[in-house]
Each structure stands twice: as C-alpha cells, then as structure tokens.
C-alpha cells in the first residue's frame, strides 16, 4: 500500500550521511513505484495527489514512448481507412520537435509528469520558435497523447489538459490583417487572364475565385459535376478538398465548409467556355488520404499535363497563377537571402477569397454577417467577424446616425 518512510543513504566520501523521505505506491500498471523527497511534507503531498488520481502513471514509459505508442496506433487507423495520413504526419512532426527541442521533457517518466512540466514545455517552445500556432498544435497533441495513455492504463490523469497557450492577436490596434487590392488591380488581373495561352481556363479560375470566395483546395478539389450551370448564373457545390501536400481528395474539415455557392452569369459563361475547350471530364482511380482506392468523377480543373486526375497546388501556381500575375504586372524579381533573384507576387491566390467577401459587402443592401459566414464556409461566426469585421463600416450610415442624434435635441 502507499506509504512514506525515512531513508538513510550510504555514507559519502566525506563521512556525511544523507537522509530523504521516500513515497511508495502502486502505479496504474500495478507495479510498485517510489520517489524520494528532501522533506516529509513534500512526500506526503505527492502521495496525496497520487491517491486522489490527479497524477501518476507508468514508471517505465516516458513522454517519447507515449508519443510513439500513439503514433503507431494512429498509423493503424490510417491504414484501416479511418483517419487521414496528414494528421499522423503532423503528430510525427510534433514528436520530433519534442525529442530534439526539449529532450529532458521527452525523457520524463509518466509517473512523474505534471501539468507544470507540460506548460513549461509549451512556454519554452513558444520562446524558441516565436510561433503561437506551433505551441497550440503541440498542446493538442499532448492532450491527445495523455488521453490515449489514460485509456491504456499508463496515466492516472491528463496533465496537459489544464495547460494554456496564449494566441497572438490576428490584427493589432483594430487594423485589418490584410489589404484588399484596389479595383484597378483586380480589373488588370481579369484582363490578364483573358490574354494568356490558356485564356479560357485562366478566366474561369479567376472569376470563380474572385466572385465565389473559394479556398484554393476547394477549387482544385471540385468535381466537374459540382458546377451546375443555370439560366441566370451557376452554383458550385463544395463537397471535397485537395490536400496540398499529398494531392489527395479528402472530406471537408467542418460541416460548415459544405455549401452551395451562387455565382453570376459571367462566371457561368466562363465555366461553360472552359468545359467546351477542355472536353469531357474523365473519371480516374484515386487513392485518398485514408489510403482508400476509389473511382472518382473527373475534376472541374484536371491536371493540364494529363487531362485527368488532380491538379496539385504547386503545379497550379507554376502553370496558372504565377504567369497570370506576371502578365498583370504584379510580380517583382527580388534577391533572396542568398542573393538569388526570386519572383515575388503582390498577393497570392487566397487573396481573391478576401476580395469576394469585400465585393459582397459593397452591395446595397449588403448581406448579413450570417450569410457571409455561410458563403465562405467558416466554422464559426466569430471567425468571420475577426477576419472581415472591419469591412462592415459604412460612412454614410455613420453620418446619418450622427445627424439624427443632433436633431433629437436641436
């Protein structure tokens, strides 16, 4: 049973004798565990926490062992087609970061793991990298690993759960985190799309991005039959996305991302012209992110090299976006840190998603914030407000409110 006793250690070379207090208890795995403390009250406090189930676990496993066990388990889920490979690789990356960045924490035994240890690891990670996003992702991994350890009987509690990572504000002093290109620049982009060697395709791409607000992964992952042409426009049904790294067609991240986005007649005509130029969409065999091989319908924008399959993000940038930006005069050649000249774009294709929202909000009457959330596929209303709240300003409305309030008294 659990107990605390005084221990006298063998004499040192100088003749002095050290004493300590040893707390002994049965671990989660049924094996006897012990730890020495300089003071009896520290040993009693530790034993009280163990008995209350707040700490404790395997004396033989370390945090690194726990991470490896979970990744091995998760890899089995990936091979069974139940989880995505990209998630497993993210866990592996965090595991490597822990092993190389904080080896002392990686070697810490589970029976000695406390919330303060996990918090210190996250704080040190943020101090080393300066990235709150890395710290947030690492906290999620720690919570998942410890929860897995509890299920396996290697941990009594989840010490990572109470840890906190303070996120950096997306924008400071109320300023937006991005600047929308002016209408002249956007007009130049549309003009450049109609002037290249692939004018029909590029025009369809730009119009869908600029007026539909799609993520690039959603556009490249869209099936051909997801674009439904109507008499006065069209609808693009967002049902899949393309993983940038693995070039796999995967489910959308959240239920809110699944949506039907309406577009105008010009976009519909551009898509119709692209289909006529491209020819019939060819179905193909595809292995998705869960290692499931299936027959899928042809994509709206297939790989231009083969006329079928998926068009990868890097290939999209090199084949379509970068030449398009050059024709519009929106690319500068600047030396990098090694002195080699590199093309620098004025903005990336994701900017057109922000452009679409700004164009929706410039309408009279403008759509509600809830409608904008539905159209862009944000998981929460707060996310939409954090990104686009600064676009809700209306100078005419503000002036009318100010004048009306003065008339109430005058």
Coordinates of C-alpha atoms in Angstrom, one line a residue:
X1 CA 0.0 0.0 0.0
X2 CA 1.0 3.6 -0.3
X3 CA 3.2 4.9 2.4
X4 CA 6.1 7.4 3.2
X5 CA 9.2 6.3 5.2
X6 CA 12.5 7.9 6.0
X7 CA 15.5 6.6 4.1
X8 CA 19.2 6.8 5.2
X9 CA 21.6 6.7 2.4
X10 CA 25.1 5.2 2.4
X11 CA 27.8 7.5 3.9
X12 CA 29.5 9.8 1.4
X13 CA 33.3 10.0 1.0
X14 CA 33.5 12.9 3.4
X15 CA 31.7 10.9 6.1
X16 CA 28.4 12.8 5.9
X17 CA 25.1 10.9 5.7
X18 CA 22.2 12.0 3.6
X19 CA 18.6 11.2 4.5
X20 CA 15.4 11.6 2.5
X21 CA 11.7 10.7 2.5
X22 CA 10.5 8.0 0.1
X23 CA 6.9 7.9 -1.1
X24 CA 5.9 4.4 -2.3
X25 CA 2.7 3.4 -4.1
X26 CA 1.2 1.1 -6.7
X27 CA 1.2 2.5 -10.1
X28 CA -1.6 2.4 -12.7
X29 CA 0.1 -0.7 -14.2
X30 CA 0.1 -2.5 -10.9
X31 CA 3.8 -2.1 -10.3
X32 CA 5.3 -0.6 -7.2
X33 CA 6.7 2.9 -7.7
X34 CA 8.6 5.2 -5.5
X35 CA 10.2 8.7 -5.4
X36 CA 12.5 10.4 -2.9
X37 CA 11.9 13.9 -1.5
X38 CA 14.0 16.1 0.7
X39 CA 11.1 16.9 3.1
X40 CA 8.4 14.6 4.5
X41 CA 5.6 17.1 3.7
X42 CA 6.6 17.0 0.0
X43 CA 6.4 13.2 0.0
X44 CA 3.1 13.3 1.8
X45 CA 1.7 15.9 -0.7
X46 CA 2.9 13.8 -3.7
X47 CA 1.3 10.7 -2.3
X48 CA -2.0 12.6 -1.7
X49 CA -2.1 13.6 -5.3
X50 CA -1.4 10.1 -6.4
X51 CA -4.2 8.7 -4.2
X52 CA -6.6 11.3 -5.5
X53 CA -5.8 10.3 -9.0
X54 CA -4.5 13.7 -10.1
X55 CA -1.0 12.5 -11.1
X56 CA 0.8 9.2 -11.5
X57 CA 1.3 6.6 -14.2
X58 CA 3.8 4.1 -15.6
X59 CA 7.3 4.4 -14.1
X60 CA 8.9 2.7 -17.2
X61 CA 7.3 4.8 -20.0
X62 CA 8.5 8.3 -21.0
X63 CA 6.7 11.0 -22.9
X64 CA 8.6 10.0 -26.0
X65 CA 7.4 6.4 -25.5
X66 CA 3.8 7.6 -25.2
X67 CA 4.0 9.6 -28.3
X68 CA 5.5 6.7 -30.3
X69 CA 2.8 4.3 -29.0
X70 CA 0.0 6.7 -30.0
X71 CA 1.5 7.4 -33.5
X72 CA 1.8 3.6 -34.0
X73 CA -1.8 3.2 -33.0
X74 CA -2.9 6.1 -35.2
X75 CA -0.9 4.7 -38.2
X76 CA -3.1 1.5 -37.9
X77 CA -6.2 3.7 -38.1
X78 CA -4.8 5.4 -41.3
X79 CA -4.1 2.0 -42.9
X80 CA -7.6 0.9 -42.0
X81 CA -9.0 3.9 -43.8
X82 CA -10.4 5.6 -40.7
X83 CA -8.1 8.6 -40.3
X84 CA -6.1 10.8 -42.7
X85 CA -2.3 10.3 -43.2
X86 CA -1.7 14.1 -43.0
X87 CA -2.9 14.0 -39.3
X88 CA -0.5 11.2 -38.5
X89 CA 2.4 13.1 -40.1
X90 CA 1.5 16.2 -38.0
X91 CA 1.8 14.1 -34.8
X92 CA 5.1 12.7 -36.0
X93 CA 6.4 16.3 -36.7
X94 CA 5.4 17.4 -33.1
X95 CA 7.1 14.2 -31.7
X96 CA 10.3 15.1 -33.5
X97 CA 10.1 18.7 -32.2
X98 CA 9.7 17.5 -28.7
X99 CA 12.6 15.0 -28.9
X100 CA 15.1 17.5 -30.4
X101 CA 13.9 20.7 -28.8
X102 CA 13.3 19.6 -25.2
X103 CA 15.0 16.1 -24.7
X104 CA 14.6 16.5 -20.9
X105 CA 10.8 16.7 -21.2
X106 CA 10.8 13.9 -23.8
X107 CA 12.6 11.6 -21.3
X108 CA 10.3 12.4 -18.4
X109 CA 8.6 9.4 -16.9
X110 CA 4.8 9.3 -16.9
X111 CA 4.6 8.7 -13.2
X112 CA 6.4 12.0 -12.7
X113 CA 4.5 14.0 -15.3
X114 CA 2.7 17.1 -14.0
X115 CA 0.8 19.9 -15.6
X116 CA 3.6 22.4 -14.9
X117 CA 6.0 20.2 -16.9
X118 CA 3.7 20.3 -19.9
X119 CA 3.2 24.0 -19.5
X120 CA 6.9 24.7 -19.3
X121 CA 7.5 22.7 -22.5
X122 CA 4.9 24.8 -24.3
X123 CA 6.2 28.0 -23.0
X124 CA 9.8 27.1 -24.0
X125 CA 8.6 26.0 -27.4
X126 CA 7.0 29.4 -28.0
X127 CA 10.1 31.2 -26.7
X128 CA 12.3 29.2 -29.2
X129 CA 10.1 29.5 -32.2
X130 CA 8.1 32.6 -31.6
X131 CA 5.0 30.8 -33.1
X132 CA 1.9 30.5 -31.0
X133 CA 0.4 28.3 -33.7
X134 CA 3.1 25.7 -33.2
X135 CA 2.5 25.8 -29.4
X136 CA -1.2 25.4 -29.9
X137 CA -0.8 22.4 -32.1
X138 CA 1.7 20.9 -29.7
X139 CA -0.7 21.3 -26.8
X140 CA -3.4 19.5 -28.8
X141 CA -1.0 16.6 -29.4
X142 CA 0.0 16.4 -25.7
X143 CA -3.7 16.3 -24.6
X144 CA -4.4 13.6 -27.2
X145 CA -1.3 11.5 -26.2
X146 CA -2.1 11.8 -22.5
X147 CA -5.8 10.9 -23.1
X148 CA -4.5 7.8 -25.0
X149 CA -2.2 7.0 -22.1
X150 CA -5.2 7.1 -19.7
X151 CA -7.2 4.7 -21.9
X152 CA -4.2 2.3 -22.0
X153 CA -3.7 2.5 -18.2
X154 CA -0.3 4.3 -18.4
X155 CA -1.6 7.5 -16.8
X156 CA -3.9 8.3 -14.0
X157 CA -4.8 11.8 -15.2
X158 CA -4.3 14.1 -18.2
X159 CA -1.7 16.7 -17.0
X160 CA -1.8 18.5 -20.4
X161 CA -5.5 19.4 -20.2
X162 CA -5.2 22.5 -18.0
X163 CA -2.3 23.9 -20.0
X164 CA -2.9 27.2 -21.9
X165 CA -1.3 28.8 -24.9
X166 CA -2.0 32.5 -25.4
X167 CA -2.7 33.2 -29.0
X168 CA -1.4 36.3 -30.7
X169 CA -4.0 38.7 -32.0
X170 CA -4.6 38.4 -35.7
X171 CA -4.6 42.2 -36.1
X172 CA -3.4 44.9 -33.7
X173 CA -4.9 48.3 -32.9
X174 CA -8.0 47.4 -34.7
X175 CA -6.2 47.2 -38.1
X176 CA -7.1 44.5 -40.7
X177 CA -4.7 41.7 -41.2
X178 CA -4.7 42.1 -45.0
X179 CA -5.3 44.8 -47.5
X180 CA -7.7 44.3 -50.4
X181 CA -6.3 45.1 -53.8
X182 CA -7.9 48.1 -55.5
X183 CA -10.5 47.7 -58.3
X184 CA -8.0 48.8 -61.0
X185 CA -5.6 46.0 -59.9
X186 CA -8.5 43.4 -60.0
X187 CA -9.6 44.6 -63.4
X188 CA -6.0 44.2 -64.6
X189 CA -6.0 40.7 -63.3
X190 CA -9.2 39.8 -65.1
X191 CA -7.8 41.3 -68.3
X192 CA -4.5 39.4 -68.0
X193 CA -6.5 36.1 -67.5
X194 CA -8.1 36.6 -71.0
X195 CA -4.7 37.3 -72.7
X196 CA -2.5 34.2 -72.0
X197 CA -2.0 30.9 -73.8
X198 CA -4.7 29.4 -71.5
X199 CA -7.1 32.3 -71.5
X200 CA -10.3 30.2 -71.3
X201 CA -9.1 28.2 -68.3
X202 CA -7.5 31.2 -66.5
X203 CA -10.6 33.3 -66.9
X204 CA -12.7 30.6 -65.3
X205 CA -10.3 30.2 -62.5
X206 CA -10.1 33.9 -61.7
X207 CA -13.8 34.5 -61.9
X208 CA -14.6 31.6 -59.6
X209 CA -12.0 32.7 -57.0
X210 CA -12.8 36.4 -57.2
X211 CA -16.6 36.2 -57.1
X212 CA -17.1 32.8 -55.3
X213 CA -14.7 33.2 -52.3
X214 CA -13.4 29.6 -52.5
X215 CA -10.3 28.2 -50.9
X216 CA -7.8 27.0 -53.4
X217 CA -8.0 23.5 -52.0
X218 CA -11.8 23.6 -52.6
X219 CA -11.5 24.8 -56.2
X220 CA -8.8 22.3 -57.1
X221 CA -10.7 19.5 -55.5
X222 CA -14.1 20.4 -57.1
X223 CA -15.6 17.7 -59.3
X224 CA -16.9 18.7 -62.7
X225 CA -20.5 17.8 -61.9
X226 CA -20.2 20.1 -58.8
X227 CA -20.6 23.1 -61.1
X228 CA -24.3 23.4 -62.0
X229 CA -25.0 25.9 -64.8
X230 CA -28.3 27.7 -64.5
X231 CA -30.1 30.2 -66.9
X232 CA -29.1 33.3 -64.9
X233 CA -25.8 32.0 -63.4
X234 CA -24.4 28.9 -61.7
X235 CA -23.9 27.2 -58.4
X236 CA -20.6 25.5 -57.3
X237 CA -21.2 22.7 -54.7
X238 CA -18.3 22.5 -52.3
X239 CA -18.1 18.8 -51.2
X240 CA -14.3 17.9 -51.3
X241 CA -10.9 19.5 -51.0
X242 CA -7.5 18.7 -52.3
X243 CA -4.7 18.1 -49.7
X244 CA -1.8 20.4 -50.8
X245 CA 0.9 18.0 -49.6
X246 CA -0.3 14.6 -50.6
X247 CA -2.5 15.6 -53.6
X248 CA -5.4 13.6 -52.2
X249 CA -9.1 14.3 -52.3
X250 CA -10.3 14.4 -48.8
X251 CA -13.5 15.3 -46.9
X252 CA -14.0 18.9 -45.8
X253 CA -12.7 19.9 -42.4
X254 CA -16.0 21.0 -40.9
X255 CA -19.7 20.6 -41.7
X256 CA -19.9 24.4 -42.3
X257 CA -17.5 24.1 -45.2
X258 CA -20.0 22.0 -47.1
X259 CA -22.0 24.6 -49.0
X260 CA -23.6 25.7 -52.3
X261 CA -22.1 29.0 -53.6
X262 CA -24.1 31.0 -56.2
X263 CA -22.2 32.9 -58.9
X264 CA -23.3 35.3 -61.7
X265 CA -23.8 34.9 -65.4
X266 CA -20.2 36.0 -66.3
X267 CA -18.7 33.2 -64.2
X268 CA -21.2 30.7 -65.6
X269 CA -20.3 31.6 -69.2
X270 CA -16.6 31.3 -68.3
X271 CA -17.1 27.8 -66.9
X272 CA -19.2 26.8 -69.9
X273 CA -16.5 28.0 -72.3
X274 CA -13.8 26.2 -70.3
X275 CA -15.8 22.9 -70.4
X276 CA -16.1 23.2 -74.2
X277 CA -12.4 23.9 -74.5
X278 CA -11.3 21.2 -72.1
X279 CA -13.6 18.4 -73.4
X280 CA -15.4 15.8 -71.3
X281 CA -14.2 15.3 -67.7
X282 CA -12.6 11.9 -67.4
X283 CA -13.1 9.7 -64.3
X284 CA -10.0 8.3 -62.7
X285 CA -8.8 5.9 -59.9
X286 CA -7.6 7.8 -56.9
X287 CA -6.1 6.9 -53.5
X288 CA -7.4 9.3 -50.9
X289 CA -5.9 10.5 -47.6
X290 CA -7.2 7.3 -45.8
X291 CA -5.4 5.0 -48.3
X292 CA -8.7 4.1 -49.8
X293 CA -8.6 3.5 -53.6
X294 CA -11.8 4.5 -55.3
X295 CA -13.1 5.6 -58.7
X296 CA -13.9 9.3 -58.7
X297 CA -15.5 11.6 -61.3
X298 CA -13.4 14.0 -63.4
X299 CA -12.4 17.3 -61.8
X300 CA -13.5 20.7 -63.0
X301 CA -9.8 21.7 -63.4
X302 CA -7.9 18.5 -64.0
X303 CA -4.1 18.2 -64.2
X304 CA -3.3 20.0 -67.5
X305 CA -0.3 17.6 -68.2
X306 CA -2.6 14.6 -68.5
X307 CA -6.0 16.0 -68.9
X308 CA -7.2 13.9 -65.9
X309 CA -6.5 13.4 -62.2
X310 CA -5.9 16.2 -59.8
X311 CA -4.1 19.5 -60.3
X312 CA -1.6 19.9 -57.5
X313 CA -1.2 23.3 -55.7
X314 CA 2.4 23.8 -56.7
X315 CA 1.6 23.0 -60.3
X316 CA -1.4 25.3 -60.2
X317 CA 0.9 28.2 -59.0
X318 CA 3.6 27.5 -61.7
X319 CA 1.2 26.7 -64.6
X320 CA -1.5 29.3 -63.9
X321 CA -1.1 31.8 -61.1
X322 CA 2.5 33.0 -61.5
X323 CA 2.2 33.5 -65.3
X324 CA -1.1 35.3 -64.8
X325 CA 0.4 37.7 -62.2
X326 CA 3.3 38.4 -64.4
X327 CA 1.0 39.4 -67.3
X328 CA -0.9 41.7 -64.9
X329 CA 2.4 43.3 -63.8
X330 CA 2.0 42.1 -60.3
X331 CA 5.3 40.2 -59.9
X332 CA 8.7 41.7 -58.9
X333 CA 12.0 39.9 -59.2
X334 CA 14.0 40.5 -55.9
X335 CA 17.1 38.9 -54.5
X336 CA 16.6 36.4 -51.6
X337 CA 18.8 35.9 -48.6
X338 CA 21.4 34.1 -50.8
X339 CA 21.4 36.8 -53.4
X340 CA 19.5 34.7 -56.0
X341 CA 16.7 36.5 -57.8
X342 CA 13.2 35.2 -57.0
X343 CA 9.8 36.2 -58.2
X344 CA 7.7 37.9 -55.5
X345 CA 4.0 38.2 -56.1
X346 CA 1.9 41.2 -55.0
X347 CA -0.5 38.7 -53.4
X348 CA -1.3 35.0 -53.5
X349 CA -4.5 33.3 -54.9
X350 CA -6.0 33.2 -51.4
X351 CA -6.4 37.0 -51.5
X352 CA -9.2 36.6 -54.0
X353 CA -11.2 34.9 -51.3
X354 CA -11.0 38.1 -49.3
X355 CA -11.8 40.1 -52.5
X356 CA -15.0 38.1 -52.9
X357 CA -16.2 39.0 -49.4
X358 CA -15.3 42.7 -49.9
X359 CA -17.4 42.7 -53.1
X360 CA -20.4 41.1 -51.3
X361 CA -20.2 43.7 -48.6
X362 CA -20.0 46.5 -51.1
X363 CA -23.5 45.7 -52.3
X364 CA -26.7 47.6 -51.3
X365 CA -28.3 46.1 -49.4
X366 CA -25.4 44.2 -48.1
X367 CA -25.8 40.5 -46.9
X368 CA -25.9 39.8 -43.2
X369 CA -22.8 38.5 -41.4
X370 CA -24.5 35.1 -41.1
X371 CA -24.9 34.9 -44.8
X372 CA -21.3 35.8 -45.4
X373 CA -20.3 33.0 -42.9
X374 CA -22.4 30.5 -44.9
X375 CA -20.9 31.6 -48.3
X376 CA -17.3 31.4 -47.2
X377 CA -17.8 28.2 -45.1
X378 CA -16.4 29.4 -41.8
X379 CA -16.9 27.1 -38.8
X380 CA -18.0 30.0 -36.5
X381 CA -19.5 33.4 -36.8
X382 CA -16.6 34.8 -34.7
X383 CA -14.1 33.7 -37.3
X384 CA -16.0 35.7 -39.9
X385 CA -16.1 38.8 -37.7
X386 CA -12.4 38.5 -36.8
X387 CA -11.4 38.5 -40.5
X388 CA -14.0 40.8 -42.0
X389 CA -15.4 42.9 -39.2
X390 CA -13.5 46.0 -40.5
X391 CA -15.4 45.8 -43.8
X392 CA -18.7 46.4 -42.1
X393 CA -18.1 50.1 -41.7
X394 CA -20.5 52.4 -43.6
X395 CA -19.6 56.1 -43.7
X396 CA -23.0 57.2 -45.0
X397 CA -24.8 55.3 -42.3
X398 CA -22.4 56.6 -39.6
X399 CA -23.1 60.2 -40.8
X400 CA -26.8 59.7 -40.8
X401 CA -26.7 58.4 -37.2
X402 CA -24.7 61.4 -36.1
X403 CA -27.1 63.9 -37.8
X404 CA -30.2 62.2 -36.5
X405 CA -29.0 62.3 -32.9
X406 CA -28.3 66.0 -33.1
X407 CA -31.9 66.6 -34.5
X408 CA -33.4 64.9 -31.4
X409 CA -32.2 67.8 -29.2
X410 CA -31.8 70.7 -31.6

